[in-house]
mmCIF file of C-alpha atoms in Angstrom:
data_model
loop_
_atom_site.group_PDB
_atom_site.id
_atom_site.type_symbol
_atom_site.label_atom_id
_atom_site.label_comp_id
_atom_site.label_asym_id
_atom_site.label_seq_id
_atom_site.Cartn_x
_atom_site.Cartn_y
_atom_site.Cartn_z
ATOM 1 C CA MET A 214 0.000 0.000 0.000
ATOM 2 C CA GLY A 215 2.790 2.430 1.000
ATOM 3 C CA GLY A 216 4.815 1.680 -2.154
ATOM 4 C CA SER A 217 1.804 2.335 -4.361
ATOM 5 C CA SER A 218 1.134 5.647 -2.635
ATOM 6 C CA SER A 219 4.735 6.734 -3.143
ATOM 7 C CA ARG A 220 4.581 5.895 -6.841
ATOM 8 C CA ASP A 221 1.310 7.824 -7.196
ATOM 9 C CA GLN A 222 2.842 10.828 -5.491
ATOM 10 C CA THR A 223 5.896 10.682 -7.742
ATOM 11 C CA ALA A 224 3.714 10.467 -10.838
ATOM 12 C CA GLU A 225 1.573 13.371 -9.688
ATOM 13 C CA THR A 226 4.622 15.527 -8.999
ATOM 14 C CA SER A 227 6.174 14.541 -12.305
ATOM 15 C CA ASN A 228 3.013 15.520 -14.157
ATOM 16 C CA SER A 229 3.093 18.949 -12.528
ATOM 17 C CA SER A 230 6.563 19.665 -13.930
ATOM 18 C CA PHE A 231 6.765 22.068 -16.846
ATOM 19 C CA PHE A 232 9.384 19.788 -18.451
ATOM 20 C CA THR A 233 8.398 16.911 -20.717
ATOM 21 C CA GLU A 234 9.771 13.441 -19.999
ATOM 22 C CA ASP A 235 12.287 13.798 -22.870
ATOM 23 C CA GLU A 236 13.414 17.180 -21.558
ATOM 24 C CA LEU A 237 13.923 15.737 -18.089
ATOM 25 C CA LYS A 238 16.124 12.991 -19.556
ATOM 26 C CA THR A 239 18.145 15.608 -21.444
ATOM 27 C CA LEU A 240 18.550 17.701 -18.296
ATOM 28 C CA LYS A 241 19.805 14.714 -16.337
ATOM 29 C CA SER A 242 22.222 13.713 -19.089
ATOM 30 C CA GLU A 243 23.576 17.252 -19.507
ATOM 31 C CA TYR A 244 23.969 17.665 -15.760
ATOM 32 C CA GLU A 245 25.901 14.419 -15.456
ATOM 33 C CA THR A 246 28.374 15.538 -18.116
ATOM 34 C CA GLY A 247 28.635 19.270 -17.375
ATOM 35 C CA GLY A 248 26.994 20.128 -14.059
ATOM 36 C CA VAL A 249 24.651 23.027 -13.356
ATOM 37 C CA ALA A 250 26.439 25.280 -15.879
ATOM 38 C CA LYS A 251 25.398 22.964 -18.714
ATOM 39 C CA VAL A 252 21.720 22.727 -17.749
ATOM 40 C CA THR A 253 21.293 26.466 -17.113
ATOM 41 C CA PRO A 254 20.754 27.388 -20.827
ATOM 42 C CA LEU A 255 18.200 24.565 -21.196
ATOM 43 C CA ILE A 256 16.168 25.808 -18.247
ATOM 44 C CA GLN A 257 16.338 29.441 -19.345
ATOM 45 C CA ARG A 258 15.262 28.492 -22.894
ATOM 46 C CA LYS A 259 12.224 26.684 -21.497
ATOM 47 C CA ILE A 260 11.302 29.688 -19.387
ATOM 48 C CA ASN A 261 11.588 31.934 -22.447
ATOM 49 C CA ASP A 262 9.158 29.620 -24.283
ATOM 50 C CA PHE A 263 6.529 30.348 -21.634
ATOM 51 C CA ASP A 264 7.202 34.087 -21.621
ATOM 52 C CA LYS A 265 7.209 34.573 -25.406
ATOM 53 C CA THR A 266 4.510 32.180 -26.621
ATOM 54 C CA GLU A 267 1.431 33.964 -27.969
ATOM 55 C CA LEU A 268 -2.122 32.624 -28.093
ATOM 56 C CA ASN A 269 -4.321 34.136 -30.810
ATOM 57 C CA ILE A 270 -8.036 33.318 -30.659
ATOM 58 C CA ALA A 271 -10.195 34.339 -33.631
ATOM 59 C CA VAL A 272 -13.931 34.927 -33.213
ATOM 60 C CA THR A 273 -16.049 35.287 -36.338
ATOM 61 C CA GLY A 274 -19.631 35.038 -37.520
ATOM 62 C CA GLU A 275 -22.355 37.156 -39.025
ATOM 63 C CA THR A 276 -23.456 40.589 -37.830
ATOM 64 C CA GLY A 277 -25.422 40.545 -34.569
ATOM 65 C CA ALA A 278 -24.321 37.059 -33.519
ATOM 66 C CA GLY A 279 -22.629 38.365 -30.360
ATOM 67 C CA LYS A 280 -18.931 38.131 -31.297
ATOM 68 C CA SER A 281 -17.839 41.225 -29.367
ATOM 69 C CA THR A 282 -19.945 40.316 -26.343
ATOM 70 C CA PHE A 283 -18.391 36.838 -26.301
ATOM 71 C CA ILE A 284 -14.875 38.303 -26.473
ATOM 72 C CA ASN A 285 -15.668 40.624 -23.568
ATOM 73 C CA ALA A 286 -17.046 37.698 -21.548
ATOM 74 C CA LEU A 287 -13.882 35.636 -22.113
ATOM 75 C CA ARG A 288 -11.835 38.600 -20.906
ATOM 76 C CA GLY A 289 -14.050 39.020 -17.840
ATOM 77 C CA LEU A 290 -15.313 42.422 -18.990
ATOM 78 C CA ASN A 291 -18.652 44.163 -19.316
ATOM 79 C CA GLU A 292 -19.276 46.194 -22.456
ATOM 80 C CA ASP A 293 -18.805 49.517 -20.625
ATOM 81 C CA ASP A 294 -15.498 48.487 -18.985
ATOM 82 C CA GLU A 295 -12.302 50.146 -20.160
ATOM 83 C CA GLY A 296 -10.817 48.262 -23.123
ATOM 84 C CA ALA A 297 -13.982 46.279 -23.875
ATOM 85 C CA ALA A 298 -14.800 45.317 -27.463
ATOM 86 C CA LYS A 299 -17.440 47.551 -29.010
ATOM 87 C CA THR A 300 -20.838 45.863 -29.263
ATOM 88 C CA GLY A 301 -23.912 46.669 -31.326
ATOM 89 C CA THR A 302 -26.691 45.336 -33.533
ATOM 90 C CA THR A 303 -24.990 46.579 -36.704
ATOM 91 C CA GLU A 304 -21.583 45.503 -38.021
ATOM 92 C CA THR A 305 -19.114 47.340 -35.782
ATOM 93 C CA THR A 306 -16.005 45.432 -36.877
ATOM 94 C CA MET A 307 -14.605 46.610 -40.231
ATOM 95 C CA GLU A 308 -11.190 44.909 -39.960
ATOM 96 C CA PRO A 309 -9.586 42.283 -37.708
ATOM 97 C CA THR A 310 -9.410 43.925 -34.279
ATOM 98 C CA GLY A 311 -7.215 42.487 -31.538
ATOM 99 C CA TYR A 312 -8.082 42.726 -27.857
ATOM 100 C CA LYS A 313 -5.386 41.937 -25.333
ATOM 101 C CA HIS A 314 -6.179 39.890 -22.241
ATOM 102 C CA PRO A 315 -6.296 42.211 -19.199
ATOM 103 C CA THR A 316 -3.657 40.269 -17.230
ATOM 104 C CA LEU A 317 -1.879 38.034 -19.798
ATOM 105 C CA PRO A 318 -0.335 40.291 -22.479
ATOM 106 C CA ASN A 319 0.506 37.378 -24.810
ATOM 107 C CA VAL A 320 -3.151 36.328 -25.139
ATOM 108 C CA TRP A 321 -5.098 38.045 -27.938
ATOM 109 C CA PHE A 322 -8.756 37.769 -28.873
ATOM 110 C CA TRP A 323 -9.457 38.775 -32.474
ATOM 111 C CA ASP A 324 -12.847 40.098 -33.518
ATOM 112 C CA LEU A 325 -13.093 39.339 -37.246
ATOM 113 C CA PRO A 326 -15.612 41.097 -39.515
ATOM 114 C CA GLY A 327 -18.577 39.029 -40.582
ATOM 115 C CA MET A 328 -18.123 37.356 -43.955
ATOM 116 C CA GLY A 329 -20.566 38.088 -46.782
ATOM 117 C CA THR A 330 -20.854 41.860 -46.265
ATOM 118 C CA LYS A 331 -20.248 44.260 -49.175
ATOM 119 C CA LYS A 332 -16.763 45.015 -47.897
ATOM 120 C CA PHE A 333 -15.940 41.365 -47.273
ATOM 121 C CA PRO A 334 -17.526 39.074 -49.850
ATOM 122 C CA ALA A 335 -16.673 35.398 -49.340
ATOM 123 C CA ASN A 336 -13.904 35.153 -51.950
ATOM 124 C CA LYS A 337 -12.095 38.254 -50.644
ATOM 125 C CA TYR A 338 -12.633 37.451 -46.971
ATOM 126 C CA LEU A 339 -10.688 34.213 -47.048
ATOM 127 C CA LYS A 340 -7.667 35.997 -48.543
ATOM 128 C CA VAL A 341 -7.388 39.058 -46.294
ATOM 129 C CA MET A 342 -8.061 37.630 -42.812
ATOM 130 C CA GLU A 343 -4.647 35.931 -42.485
ATOM 131 C CA PHE A 344 -6.119 32.672 -41.198
ATOM 132 C CA LYS A 345 -2.723 31.103 -40.519
ATOM 133 C CA LYS A 346 -2.072 33.653 -37.775
ATOM 134 C CA TYR A 347 -4.706 32.251 -35.404
ATOM 135 C CA ASP A 348 -4.451 29.214 -33.130
ATOM 136 C CA PHE A 349 -8.141 28.328 -33.413
ATOM 137 C CA PHE A 350 -11.429 29.799 -34.593
ATOM 138 C CA ILE A 351 -14.787 30.226 -32.932
ATOM 139 C CA ILE A 352 -17.718 30.657 -35.332
ATOM 140 C CA ILE A 353 -20.729 32.243 -33.617
ATOM 141 C CA SER A 354 -24.335 32.207 -34.764
ATOM 142 C CA ALA A 355 -27.428 33.564 -33.010
ATOM 143 C CA CYS A 356 -29.804 31.370 -35.015
ATOM 144 C CA ARG A 357 -28.730 28.945 -37.738
ATOM 145 C CA PHE A 358 -25.318 28.513 -39.285
ATOM 146 C CA THR A 359 -25.190 29.934 -42.808
ATOM 147 C CA GLU A 360 -23.539 29.123 -46.108
ATOM 148 C CA ASN A 361 -20.797 31.625 -45.212
ATOM 149 C CA ASP A 362 -20.156 29.866 -41.903
ATOM 150 C CA VAL A 363 -19.754 26.575 -43.779
ATOM 151 C CA LYS A 364 -17.321 28.153 -46.254
ATOM 152 C CA LEU A 365 -15.282 29.447 -43.336
ATOM 153 C CA ALA A 366 -15.220 26.058 -41.659
ATOM 154 C CA LYS A 367 -14.121 24.290 -44.843
ATOM 155 C CA GLU A 368 -11.301 26.771 -45.346
ATOM 156 C CA MET A 369 -10.161 26.274 -41.747
ATOM 157 C CA LYS A 370 -10.211 22.518 -42.231
ATOM 158 C CA ARG A 371 -8.102 22.897 -45.370
ATOM 159 C CA LEU A 372 -5.587 24.943 -43.375
ATOM 160 C CA GLU A 373 -5.684 22.320 -40.582
ATOM 161 C CA LYS A 374 -6.985 24.840 -38.064
ATOM 162 C CA ASN A 375 -9.329 23.811 -35.257
ATOM 163 C CA PHE A 376 -12.736 25.471 -35.262
ATOM 164 C CA TYR A 377 -15.744 25.384 -32.956
ATOM 165 C CA PHE A 378 -19.345 26.415 -33.537
ATOM 166 C CA ILE A 379 -21.106 28.427 -30.860
ATOM 167 C CA ARG A 380 -24.844 28.914 -30.848
ATOM 168 C CA SER A 381 -25.189 32.111 -28.805
ATOM 169 C CA LYS A 382 -28.089 33.861 -27.047
ATOM 170 C CA ILE A 383 -29.463 30.602 -25.615
ATOM 171 C CA ASP A 384 -30.811 32.469 -22.578
ATOM 172 C CA SER A 385 -32.878 34.708 -24.887
ATOM 173 C CA ASP A 386 -34.302 31.678 -26.702
ATOM 174 C CA LEU A 387 -35.433 30.040 -23.468
ATOM 175 C CA HIS A 388 -36.880 33.321 -22.208
ATOM 176 C CA SER A 389 -38.949 33.647 -25.392
ATOM 177 C CA LEU A 390 -40.254 30.104 -25.003
ATOM 178 C CA ARG A 391 -41.394 30.883 -21.445
ATOM 179 C CA LYS A 392 -43.450 33.923 -22.470
ATOM 180 C CA GLY A 393 -47.104 33.705 -21.562
ATOM 181 C CA GLY A 394 -46.390 31.393 -18.645
ATOM 182 C CA ARG A 395 -45.570 28.409 -20.834
ATOM 183 C CA LYS A 396 -43.812 25.589 -18.989
ATOM 184 C CA VAL A 397 -40.530 24.642 -20.643
ATOM 185 C CA ASN A 398 -38.418 21.528 -20.226
ATOM 186 C CA GLU A 399 -35.046 23.219 -20.506
ATOM 187 C CA GLU A 400 -33.021 20.070 -21.235
ATOM 188 C CA GLU A 401 -35.364 19.032 -24.037
ATOM 189 C CA GLU A 402 -35.326 22.484 -25.611
ATOM 190 C CA LEU A 403 -31.531 22.697 -25.439
ATOM 191 C CA GLU A 404 -31.247 19.293 -27.092
ATOM 192 C CA LYS A 405 -33.613 20.423 -29.874
ATOM 193 C CA ILE A 406 -31.497 23.517 -30.526
ATOM 194 C CA ARG A 407 -28.272 21.514 -30.493
ATOM 195 C CA ASN A 408 -29.632 18.824 -32.823
ATOM 196 C CA TYR A 409 -30.976 21.468 -35.208
ATOM 197 C CA CYS A 410 -27.547 23.143 -35.398
ATOM 198 C CA VAL A 411 -25.715 19.851 -35.898
ATOM 199 C CA ARG A 412 -28.160 18.702 -38.577
ATOM 200 C CA ASN A 413 -27.912 22.096 -40.269
ATOM 201 C CA MET A 414 -24.098 21.816 -40.451
ATOM 202 C CA GLN A 415 -24.101 18.173 -41.534
ATOM 203 C CA GLU A 416 -26.463 18.940 -44.421
ATOM 204 C CA ALA A 417 -24.108 21.736 -45.463
ATOM 205 C CA GLY A 418 -21.110 19.407 -45.607
ATOM 206 C CA ILE A 419 -19.532 19.434 -42.117
ATOM 207 C CA PRO A 420 -19.797 15.754 -41.040
ATOM 208 C CA THR A 421 -18.944 16.019 -37.290
ATOM 209 C CA PRO A 422 -19.448 19.611 -36.134
ATOM 210 C CA CYS A 423 -18.672 20.600 -32.527
ATOM 211 C CA VAL A 424 -21.584 22.831 -31.497
ATOM 212 C CA PHE A 425 -21.730 24.495 -28.085
ATOM 213 C CA LEU A 426 -24.705 26.371 -26.622
ATOM 214 C CA ILE A 427 -23.615 29.546 -24.832
ATOM 215 C CA SER A 428 -25.035 32.518 -22.964
ATOM 216 C CA ASN A 429 -22.590 35.414 -23.226
ATOM 217 C CA PHE A 430 -24.071 36.953 -20.090
ATOM 218 C CA ASN A 431 -23.827 33.829 -17.933
ATOM 219 C CA LEU A 432 -20.919 31.633 -18.974
ATOM 220 C CA ASN A 433 -21.505 29.374 -15.961
ATOM 221 C CA GLN A 434 -24.601 27.985 -17.683
ATOM 222 C CA TYR A 435 -25.018 25.615 -20.619
ATOM 223 C CA ASP A 436 -21.952 24.397 -22.574
ATOM 224 C CA PHE A 437 -19.138 26.781 -21.639
ATOM 225 C CA ASN A 438 -17.231 24.188 -19.584
ATOM 226 C CA LEU A 439 -17.593 21.667 -22.422
ATOM 227 C CA LEU A 440 -16.178 24.255 -24.824
ATOM 228 C CA THR A 441 -13.149 25.003 -22.637
ATOM 229 C CA ASN A 442 -12.445 21.288 -22.191
ATOM 230 C CA ALA A 443 -12.540 20.776 -25.966
ATOM 231 C CA LEU A 444 -10.175 23.693 -26.536
ATOM 232 C CA GLU A 445 -7.740 22.449 -23.901
ATOM 233 C CA ASP A 446 -7.640 18.981 -25.455
ATOM 234 C CA ASP A 447 -6.770 20.413 -28.869
ATOM 235 C CA LEU A 448 -4.030 22.881 -27.863
ATOM 236 C CA PRO A 449 -0.323 22.015 -27.482
ATOM 237 C CA SER A 450 0.991 22.006 -23.906
ATOM 238 C CA ILE A 451 2.298 25.566 -23.451
ATOM 239 C CA LYS A 452 -0.659 27.165 -25.248
ATOM 240 C CA ARG A 453 -3.076 24.958 -23.314
ATOM 241 C CA SER A 454 -1.551 26.254 -20.075
ATOM 242 C CA ILE A 455 -1.802 29.861 -21.261
ATOM 243 C CA TYR A 456 -5.431 29.361 -22.321
ATOM 244 C CA ILE A 457 -6.453 27.916 -18.942
ATOM 245 C CA LEU A 458 -4.810 30.812 -17.107
ATOM 246 C CA SER A 459 -6.659 33.284 -19.355
ATOM 247 C CA LEU A 460 -10.119 32.006 -18.362
ATOM 248 C CA PRO A 461 -12.317 34.269 -16.224
ATOM 249 C CA ASN A 462 -12.863 33.029 -12.674
ATOM 250 C CA LEU A 463 -16.427 31.741 -13.013
ATOM 251 C CA ASN A 464 -16.362 28.834 -10.555
ATOM 252 C CA VAL A 465 -14.040 26.942 -8.227
ATOM 253 C CA GLU A 466 -13.366 24.315 -10.901
ATOM 254 C CA ILE A 467 -11.644 26.926 -13.086
ATOM 255 C CA VAL A 468 -9.656 28.163 -10.078
ATOM 256 C CA GLU A 469 -8.495 24.603 -9.389
ATOM 257 C CA ARG A 470 -7.465 24.113 -13.026
ATOM 258 C CA LYS A 471 -5.470 27.338 -12.826
ATOM 259 C CA LYS A 472 -3.750 26.087 -9.705
ATOM 260 C CA LYS A 473 -2.668 22.947 -11.553
ATOM 261 C CA GLU A 474 -1.132 25.036 -14.319
ATOM 262 C CA LEU A 475 0.531 27.442 -11.895
ATOM 263 C CA LYS A 476 2.131 24.472 -10.147
ATOM 264 C CA LYS A 477 4.147 24.098 -13.341
ATOM 265 C CA ARG A 478 5.238 27.724 -12.915
ATOM 266 C CA VAL A 479 6.433 26.803 -9.409
ATOM 267 C CA TRP A 480 8.783 24.304 -11.047
ATOM 268 C CA MET A 481 9.875 26.894 -13.580
ATOM 269 C CA LEU A 482 10.660 29.549 -10.999
ATOM 270 C CA ALA A 483 12.295 27.084 -8.617
ATOM 271 C CA SER A 484 14.495 25.793 -11.431
ATOM 272 C CA LEU A 485 15.542 29.351 -12.297
ATOM 273 C CA SER A 486 16.296 29.994 -8.643
ATOM 274 C CA GLY A 487 18.388 26.832 -8.616
ATOM 275 C CA VAL A 488 20.583 27.885 -11.529
ATOM 276 C CA LEU A 489 21.022 31.427 -10.208
ATOM 277 C CA GLY A 490 21.961 30.215 -6.734
ATOM 278 C CA ALA A 491 20.690 30.962 -3.247
ATOM 279 C CA VAL A 492 20.326 34.459 -1.873
ATOM 280 C CA PRO A 493 20.051 34.292 1.942
ATOM 281 C CA VAL A 494 16.729 35.390 3.383
ATOM 282 C CA PRO A 495 17.448 37.702 6.356
ATOM 283 C CA GLY A 496 17.074 35.788 9.617
ATOM 284 C CA VAL A 497 16.843 32.380 7.943
ATOM 285 C CA SER A 498 19.782 30.077 7.276
ATOM 286 C CA LEU A 499 18.305 28.706 4.043
ATOM 287 C CA GLY A 500 18.059 30.885 0.955
ATOM 288 C CA CYS A 501 16.160 31.479 -2.232
ATOM 289 C CA ASP A 502 16.104 34.153 -4.906
ATOM 290 C CA ILE A 503 13.919 36.871 -3.362
ATOM 291 C CA ALA A 504 13.247 38.647 -6.657
ATOM 292 C CA ILE A 505 11.998 35.375 -8.191
ATOM 293 C CA LEU A 506 9.805 34.750 -5.159
ATOM 294 C CA ILE A 507 8.229 38.223 -5.256
ATOM 295 C CA GLY A 508 7.691 37.986 -9.015
ATOM 296 C CA GLY A 509 6.033 34.595 -8.568
ATOM 297 C CA ILE A 510 3.641 35.883 -5.905
ATOM 298 C CA ILE A 511 2.589 38.846 -8.073
ATOM 299 C CA ASP A 512 2.115 36.600 -11.127
ATOM 300 C CA PHE A 513 0.104 33.984 -9.205
ATOM 301 C CA ARG A 514 -2.305 36.465 -7.650
ATOM 302 C CA LYS A 515 -2.958 38.076 -11.060
ATOM 303 C CA CYS A 516 -3.635 34.713 -12.695
ATOM 304 C CA LEU A 517 -5.957 33.786 -9.814
ATOM 305 C CA GLY A 518 -7.804 37.116 -10.024
ATOM 306 C CA LEU A 519 -6.722 38.500 -6.644
ATOM 307 C CA ASP A 520 -5.133 41.777 -7.723
ATOM 308 C CA ASP A 521 -7.209 44.938 -7.359
ATOM 309 C CA ALA A 522 -7.980 45.335 -11.074
ATOM 310 C CA SER A 523 -9.135 41.716 -11.422
ATOM 311 C CA LEU A 524 -11.311 41.949 -8.319
ATOM 312 C CA GLN A 525 -12.965 45.095 -9.682
ATOM 313 C CA ARG A 526 -13.666 43.428 -13.051
ATOM 314 C CA LEU A 527 -15.163 40.409 -11.319
ATOM 315 C CA ALA A 528 -17.283 42.630 -9.081
ATOM 316 C CA ASN A 529 -18.589 44.464 -12.156
ATOM 317 C CA ARG A 530 -19.367 41.178 -13.885
ATOM 318 C CA ALA A 531 -21.127 39.736 -10.833
ATOM 319 C CA GLU A 532 -22.857 43.049 -10.042
ATOM 320 C CA LYS A 533 -21.523 42.993 -6.491
ATOM 321 C CA PRO A 534 -19.688 45.701 -4.511
ATOM 322 C CA VAL A 535 -15.952 45.077 -4.827
ATOM 323 C CA GLY A 536 -15.720 45.483 -1.049
ATOM 324 C CA ASP A 537 -17.794 42.315 -0.620
ATOM 325 C CA LEU A 538 -15.206 40.346 -2.595
ATOM 326 C CA LYS A 539 -12.213 41.874 -0.851
ATOM 327 C CA ALA A 540 -13.794 41.119 2.526
ATOM 328 C CA VAL A 541 -13.419 37.343 2.020
ATOM 329 C CA VAL A 542 -9.708 37.556 1.130
ATOM 330 C CA LYS A 543 -7.746 36.434 4.202
ATOM 331 C CA THR A 544 -4.088 36.546 3.178
ATOM 332 C CA PRO A 545 -1.340 39.186 3.440
ATOM 333 C CA LEU A 546 -0.100 38.093 -0.002
ATOM 334 C CA VAL A 547 -2.501 40.424 -1.847
ATOM 335 C CA GLY A 548 -0.848 43.558 -0.480
ATOM 336 C CA GLU A 549 2.675 44.863 -0.857
ATOM 337 C CA ILE A 550 5.200 42.045 -0.601
ATOM 338 C CA THR A 551 7.542 43.258 2.139
ATOM 339 C CA PRO A 552 10.688 41.670 3.610
ATOM 340 C CA ASP A 553 8.644 40.952 6.744
ATOM 341 C CA ILE A 554 6.117 38.867 4.769
ATOM 342 C CA ILE A 555 8.930 36.959 3.062
ATOM 343 C CA ASN A 556 10.558 36.338 6.428
ATOM 344 C CA ARG A 557 7.325 34.894 7.809
ATOM 345 C CA LEU A 558 6.955 32.694 4.737
ATOM 346 C CA ALA A 559 10.548 31.524 5.033
ATOM 347 C CA TRP A 560 10.344 30.781 8.753
ATOM 348 C CA GLY A 561 7.175 28.800 8.229
ATOM 349 C CA THR A 562 8.729 26.820 5.405
ATOM 350 C CA ALA A 563 12.232 26.340 6.796
ATOM 351 C CA ALA A 564 11.170 23.721 9.349
ATOM 352 C CA ILE A 565 9.294 21.774 6.668
ATOM 353 C CA VAL A 566 12.296 21.860 4.338
ATOM 354 C CA ILE A 567 14.781 20.900 7.019
ATOM 355 C CA SER A 568 12.680 18.022 8.343
ATOM 356 C CA GLY A 569 11.734 16.632 4.965
ATOM 357 C CA LEU A 570 14.696 17.145 2.646
ATOM 358 C CA GLU A 571 15.249 13.496 1.734
ATOM 359 C CA ILE A 572 11.528 12.827 1.239
ATOM 360 C CA ALA A 573 11.124 15.972 -0.834
ATOM 361 C CA LEU A 574 14.031 15.137 -3.116
ATOM 362 C CA ASP A 575 12.732 11.592 -3.468
ATOM 363 C CA ILE A 576 9.375 12.790 -4.884
ATOM 364 C CA ILE A 577 10.773 15.653 -6.980
ATOM 365 C CA PRO A 578 12.168 13.870 -10.023
ATOM 366 C CA VAL A 579 15.424 14.797 -11.779
ATOM 367 C CA VAL A 580 15.360 18.569 -11.288
ATOM 368 C CA GLY A 581 15.396 18.397 -7.498
ATOM 369 C CA SER A 582 18.186 15.841 -7.654
ATOM 370 C CA ILE A 583 20.234 18.170 -9.865
ATOM 371 C CA PHE A 584 20.192 21.009 -7.362
ATOM 372 C CA GLY A 585 20.372 18.896 -4.212
ATOM 373 C CA ALA A 586 19.271 19.154 -0.608
ATOM 374 C CA GLY A 587 19.258 22.608 0.955
ATOM 375 C CA SER A 588 19.417 24.274 -2.425
ATOM 376 C CA SER A 589 17.759 27.481 -3.551
ATOM 377 C CA PHE A 590 15.636 25.304 -5.863
ATOM 378 C CA LEU A 591 14.087 23.383 -2.985
ATOM 379 C CA MET A 592 13.508 26.430 -0.787
ATOM 380 C CA THR A 593 11.856 28.368 -3.616
ATOM 381 C CA TYR A 594 9.798 25.313 -4.558
ATOM 382 C CA LYS A 595 8.476 24.904 -1.026
ATOM 383 C CA LEU A 596 7.816 28.604 -0.505
ATOM 384 C CA LEU A 597 5.921 29.054 -3.772
ATOM 385 C CA THR A 598 3.938 25.855 -3.250
ATOM 386 C CA GLY A 599 2.687 27.285 0.043
ATOM 387 C CA VAL A 600 1.963 30.642 -1.632
ATOM 388 C CA LEU A 601 -0.033 28.941 -4.385
ATOM 389 C CA ASP A 602 -2.090 26.913 -1.908
ATOM 390 C CA ASP A 603 -2.905 30.036 0.117
ATOM 391 C CA LEU A 604 -3.874 32.146 -2.912
ATOM 392 C CA THR A 605 -6.002 29.340 -4.367
ATOM 393 C CA VAL A 606 -8.062 29.057 -1.174
ATOM 394 C CA ASN A 607 -8.705 32.797 -1.261
ATOM 395 C CA ALA A 608 -9.543 32.820 -4.986
ATOM 396 C CA LYS A 609 -12.183 30.152 -4.357
ATOM 397 C CA ARG A 610 -13.669 32.270 -1.577
ATOM 398 C CA VAL A 611 -13.901 35.232 -3.927
ATOM 399 C CA VAL A 612 -15.621 33.230 -6.690
ATOM 400 C CA THR A 613 -18.160 31.863 -4.194
ATOM 401 C CA ALA A 614 -18.828 35.385 -2.881
ATOM 402 C CA ALA A 615 -19.224 36.723 -6.435
ATOM 403 C CA PHE A 616 -21.605 34.125 -7.818
ATOM 404 C CA GLY A 617 -23.094 32.600 -4.676
ATOM 405 C CA THR A 618 -22.195 29.076 -5.771
ATOM 406 C CA ASP A 619 -19.209 26.763 -6.133
#
């Protein structure tokens, strides 16, 4: 029983590394022949991959389908928030317009003009939109998917780009059905809409369309989680991680998925700390790189929506006073990161590190073994793991306070 548990723990830790199995083997081999100096460029190159990789998400569809509103929802914004995409019932997008994610500058949402307008007839549209630039496409319709939507999908398939169909304004459809006091079986009606969309696309020549039913004003309902799962499955590892971290905090499940991805950043930052060497923390015999630690805390709280700007956006979205959300945050890590806070973190972690060095190195594969017991790698790893746990608990409290549900 104990041996099985140990293996499970090792596997879990290994899966949370930001290195692939092949990269871990290369690191070990390079270390054995050249020491830390030889693995340093490999680790820094991997970190640069995370920092420089862009994710470009294209959203297209006909006028009035809700493209801009969907982009705002994915960015956690209301239409009157600063930087929000312009919405309207007429075509407001006359050229591809990029909207940067509010906290992840390498994530871009592109609002593409609807195809089939006078300015963008089908044959011209496919040439000028630079399809190869985008990682995947979302095609939105507020009713039925059209001939232009099918042409778009076929072109994307030819270019080997992933695409997903969204049937928007589902909440409006159900509201209309309920007018006059009519009783509505929501599941049956949703299935009718989904089947109609799928049949519509199949008849037009798309054999296995992925159709998701979405409300732009309440992403927690209907198929949004199914959509995000499909996107994650289709993206390569680094872009999948970036996409998950870009999601708005709608429920505790998303917060937990972000934590899993940020655990990989713990490895990344700890590895960087290991190659740079230990910087003593005042009052504590063990050391870590303080600048890396502070940077990690700031990055984690932004990704988990605990910085002031993110809390205000969430409050706006949930229509709650921002003070109500801040009131449930019970950690000093959301304020200024002072030497005193780092000291308290270090003192709390030092005993754990000292008492569990051999166990820790046993379950941290390859990388931990490279840097060794008592290293800056291990101290940074332990400190940031504790930081991530603390911030995750508080992010879940905030989401529950915002939406009144887990």
